[in-house]
C-alpha positions as a Python dict, from the first residue, in 0.01 Angstrom:
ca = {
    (1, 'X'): (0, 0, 0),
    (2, 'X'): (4, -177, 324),
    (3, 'X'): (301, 22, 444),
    (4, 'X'): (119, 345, 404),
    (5, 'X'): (-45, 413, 725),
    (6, 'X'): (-440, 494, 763),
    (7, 'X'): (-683, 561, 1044),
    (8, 'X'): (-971, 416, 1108),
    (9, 'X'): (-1166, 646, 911),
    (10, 'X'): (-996, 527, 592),
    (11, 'X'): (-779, 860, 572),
    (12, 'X'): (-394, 856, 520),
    (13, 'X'): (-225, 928, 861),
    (14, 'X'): (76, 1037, 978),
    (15, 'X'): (345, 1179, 728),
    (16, 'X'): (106, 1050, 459),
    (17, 'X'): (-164, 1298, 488),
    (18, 'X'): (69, 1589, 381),
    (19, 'X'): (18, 1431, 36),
    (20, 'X'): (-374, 1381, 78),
    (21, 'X'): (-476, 1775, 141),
    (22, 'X'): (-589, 1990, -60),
    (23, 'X'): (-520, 2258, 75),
    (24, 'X'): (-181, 2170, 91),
    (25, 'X'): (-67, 2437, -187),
    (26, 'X'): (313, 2566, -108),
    (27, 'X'): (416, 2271, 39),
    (28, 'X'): (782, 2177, -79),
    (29, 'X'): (968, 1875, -144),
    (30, 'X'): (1314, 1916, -252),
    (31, 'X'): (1483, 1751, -506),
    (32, 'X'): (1607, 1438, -343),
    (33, 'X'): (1425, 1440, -46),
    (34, 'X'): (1340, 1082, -90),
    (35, 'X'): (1597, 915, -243),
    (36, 'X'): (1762, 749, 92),
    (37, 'X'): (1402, 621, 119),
    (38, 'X'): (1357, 461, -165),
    (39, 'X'): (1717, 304, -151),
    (40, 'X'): (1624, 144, 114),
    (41, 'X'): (1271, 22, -11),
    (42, 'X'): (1436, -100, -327),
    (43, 'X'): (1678, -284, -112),
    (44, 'X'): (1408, -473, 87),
    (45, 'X'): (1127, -529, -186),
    (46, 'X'): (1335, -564, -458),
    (47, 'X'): (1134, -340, -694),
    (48, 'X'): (1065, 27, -699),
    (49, 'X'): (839, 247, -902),
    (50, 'X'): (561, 32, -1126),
    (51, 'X'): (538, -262, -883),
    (52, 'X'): (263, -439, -927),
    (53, 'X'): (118, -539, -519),
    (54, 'X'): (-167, -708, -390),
    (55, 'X'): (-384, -520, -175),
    (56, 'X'): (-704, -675, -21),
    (57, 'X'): (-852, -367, 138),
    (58, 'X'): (-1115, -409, 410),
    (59, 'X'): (-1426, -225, 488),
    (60, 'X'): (-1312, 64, 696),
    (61, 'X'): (-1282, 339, 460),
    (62, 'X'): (-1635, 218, 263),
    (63, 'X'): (-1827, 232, 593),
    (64, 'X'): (-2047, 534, 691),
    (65, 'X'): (-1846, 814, 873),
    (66, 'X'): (-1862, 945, 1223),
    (67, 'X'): (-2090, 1210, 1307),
    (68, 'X'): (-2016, 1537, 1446),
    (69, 'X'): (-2128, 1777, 1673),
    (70, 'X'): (-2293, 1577, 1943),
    (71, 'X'): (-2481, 1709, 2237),
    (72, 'X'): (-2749, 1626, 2476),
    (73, 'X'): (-3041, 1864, 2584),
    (74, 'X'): (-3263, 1821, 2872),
    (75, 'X'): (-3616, 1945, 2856),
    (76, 'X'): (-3869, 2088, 3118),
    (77, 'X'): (-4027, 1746, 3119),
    (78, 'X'): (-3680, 1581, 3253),
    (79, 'X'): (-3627, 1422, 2893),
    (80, 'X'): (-3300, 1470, 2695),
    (81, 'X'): (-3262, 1527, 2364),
    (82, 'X'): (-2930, 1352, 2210),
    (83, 'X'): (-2828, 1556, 1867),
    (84, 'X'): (-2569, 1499, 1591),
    (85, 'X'): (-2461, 1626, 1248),
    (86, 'X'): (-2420, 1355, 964),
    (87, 'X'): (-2111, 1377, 738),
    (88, 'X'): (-2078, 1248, 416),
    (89, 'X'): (-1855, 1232, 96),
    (90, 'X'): (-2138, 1309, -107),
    (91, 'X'): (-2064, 1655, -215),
    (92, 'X'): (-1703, 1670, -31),
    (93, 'X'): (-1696, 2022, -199),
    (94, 'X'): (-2002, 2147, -81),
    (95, 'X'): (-1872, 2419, 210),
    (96, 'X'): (-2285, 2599, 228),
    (97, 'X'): (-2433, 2572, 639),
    (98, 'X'): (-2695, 2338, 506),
    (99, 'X'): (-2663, 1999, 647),
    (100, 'X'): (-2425, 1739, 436),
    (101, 'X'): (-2641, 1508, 164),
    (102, 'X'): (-2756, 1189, 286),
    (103, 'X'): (-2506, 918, 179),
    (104, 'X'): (-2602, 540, 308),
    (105, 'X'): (-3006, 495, 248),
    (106, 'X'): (-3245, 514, 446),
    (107, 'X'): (-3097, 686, 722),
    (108, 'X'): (-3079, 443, 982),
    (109, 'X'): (-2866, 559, 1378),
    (110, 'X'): (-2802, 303, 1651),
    (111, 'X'): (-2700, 530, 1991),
    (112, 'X'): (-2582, 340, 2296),
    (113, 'X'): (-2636, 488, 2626),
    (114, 'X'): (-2313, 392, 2842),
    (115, 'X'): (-2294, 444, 3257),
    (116, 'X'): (-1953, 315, 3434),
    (117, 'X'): (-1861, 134, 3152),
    (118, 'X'): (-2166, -49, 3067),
    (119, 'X'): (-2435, 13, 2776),
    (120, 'X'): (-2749, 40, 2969),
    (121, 'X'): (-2952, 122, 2685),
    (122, 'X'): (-2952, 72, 2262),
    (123, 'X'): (-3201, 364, 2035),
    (124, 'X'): (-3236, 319, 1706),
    (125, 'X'): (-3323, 628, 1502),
    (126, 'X'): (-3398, 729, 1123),
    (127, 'X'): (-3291, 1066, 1196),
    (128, 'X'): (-2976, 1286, 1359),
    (129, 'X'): (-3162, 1268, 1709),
    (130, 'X'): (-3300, 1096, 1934),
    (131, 'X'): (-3555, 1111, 2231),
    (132, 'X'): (-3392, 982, 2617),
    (133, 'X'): (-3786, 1006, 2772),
    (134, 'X'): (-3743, 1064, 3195),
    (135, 'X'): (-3882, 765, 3238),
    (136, 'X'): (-3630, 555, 3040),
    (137, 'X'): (-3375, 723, 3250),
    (138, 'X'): (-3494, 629, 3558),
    (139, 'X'): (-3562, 274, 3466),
    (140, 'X'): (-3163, 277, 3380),
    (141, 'X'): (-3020, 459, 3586),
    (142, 'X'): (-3244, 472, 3901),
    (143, 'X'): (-3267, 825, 3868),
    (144, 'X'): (-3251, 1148, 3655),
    (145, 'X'): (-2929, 1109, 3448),
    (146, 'X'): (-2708, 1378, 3563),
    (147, 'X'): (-2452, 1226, 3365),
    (148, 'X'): (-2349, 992, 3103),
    (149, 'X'): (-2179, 913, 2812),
    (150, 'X'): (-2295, 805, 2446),
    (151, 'X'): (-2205, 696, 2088),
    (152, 'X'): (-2331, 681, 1793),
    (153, 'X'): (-2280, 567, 1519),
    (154, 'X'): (-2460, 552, 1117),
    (155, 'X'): (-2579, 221, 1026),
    (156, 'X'): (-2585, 97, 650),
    (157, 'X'): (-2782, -130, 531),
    (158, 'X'): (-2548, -306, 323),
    (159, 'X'): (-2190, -266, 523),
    (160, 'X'): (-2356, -244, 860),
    (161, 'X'): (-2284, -19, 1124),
    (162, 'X'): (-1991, 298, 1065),
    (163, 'X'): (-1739, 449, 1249),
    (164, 'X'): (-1855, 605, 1575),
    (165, 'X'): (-1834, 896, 1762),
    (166, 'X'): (-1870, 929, 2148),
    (167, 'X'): (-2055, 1266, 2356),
    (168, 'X'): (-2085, 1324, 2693),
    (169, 'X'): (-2395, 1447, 2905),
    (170, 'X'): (-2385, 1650, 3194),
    (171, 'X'): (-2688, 1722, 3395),
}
C-alpha cells in the first residue's frame, strides 16, 4: 500500500483516485491495460496478486477534516466575524443544505490569526465561528485589521488537532 499515493487528507491521489469515485460510472479499462505494470511489479517485489504487506498507517486519514467555506465579516462595531462549514464522514451520503453531522465530540476549533507570516493571535471555539472583537485587533495589529490571513482547523479530543484550512480577510 505504500506505493499508492495519498494526500494529506487521507484520500487516494493522483491516478489512484480514478478508482476511489463514485461517480466514476463509464470509466473504461481495457483488457490488458495493466499488464506491463504488473510485469514490472512482479519483477521487483517478487509477488503479485494475494501478497500479504505490512502497512503501519499513520493518523492522517483518522484526523478531523478541513473545513470549508471560510470567510470573515466585519461589523458596525469594527469586530469581525470569522465563519466556516464543518465536514464530516458521518453521513458521506447525505447531499440535503443542512449542515454535515457532527463527527469528533464536543466540537472543539483552534483559529490562528496570521499577519506577515506570524500568528499574532490563537481562538479557541466550540462552534463554526468565532468573534475577532476591535479591540483584540488593535492590540495585534496596532490598528483595524484591513487585512489578514487565518486557519483553522477541528480539534479532537482524542487524535488532536485535524487538517486545516486557510481564509483570507480583506478590510
Amino acid at each position: 500500500m505504500s506505493g499508492i499515493p495519498i494526500d494529506g487528507d487521507g484520500r487516494f491521489a493522483g491516478y489512484a483516485s480514478v478508482f476511489n469515485r463514485l461517480d466514476s460510472g463509464g470509466d473504461i479499462v481495457l483488457p490488458g491495460a495493466f499488464a506491463k505494470s504488473l510485469a514490472k511489479k512482479r519483477g521487483r517485489m517478487g509477488g503479485g496478486a494475494g501478497e500479504i504487506m505490512t502497512v503501519a498507517p499513520g493518523a492522517g486519514p483518522a484526523l478531523p477534516l478541513s473545513p470549508v467555506h471560510l470567510e470573515g465579516l466585519r461589523a458596525a462595531d469594527g469586530s469581525i466575524t470569522l465563519e466556516w462549514t464543518r465536514r464530516s464522514r458521518a453521513d458521506g451520503d447525505g447531499w440535503g443544505v443542512a449542515e454535515p453531522p457532527l463527527e469528533f465530540a464536543p466540537e472543539n476549533w483552534q483559529v490562528e490569526i496570521v499577519t506577515g507570516g506570524v500568528t499574532v493571535r490563537t481562538l479557541s471555539t466550540a462552534q463554526c465561528s468565532v468573534p475577532y472583537p476591535l479591540a483584540d485587533q488593535i492590540a495585534d495589529l496596532g490598528a483595524p485589521a484591513s487585512g489578514f490571513t487565518f486557519s483553522v482547523r477541528q480539534v479532537s479530543a482524542a487524535l488532536g488537532a485535524g487538517h486545516g484550512a486557510t481564509g483570507e480577510f480583506h478590510g
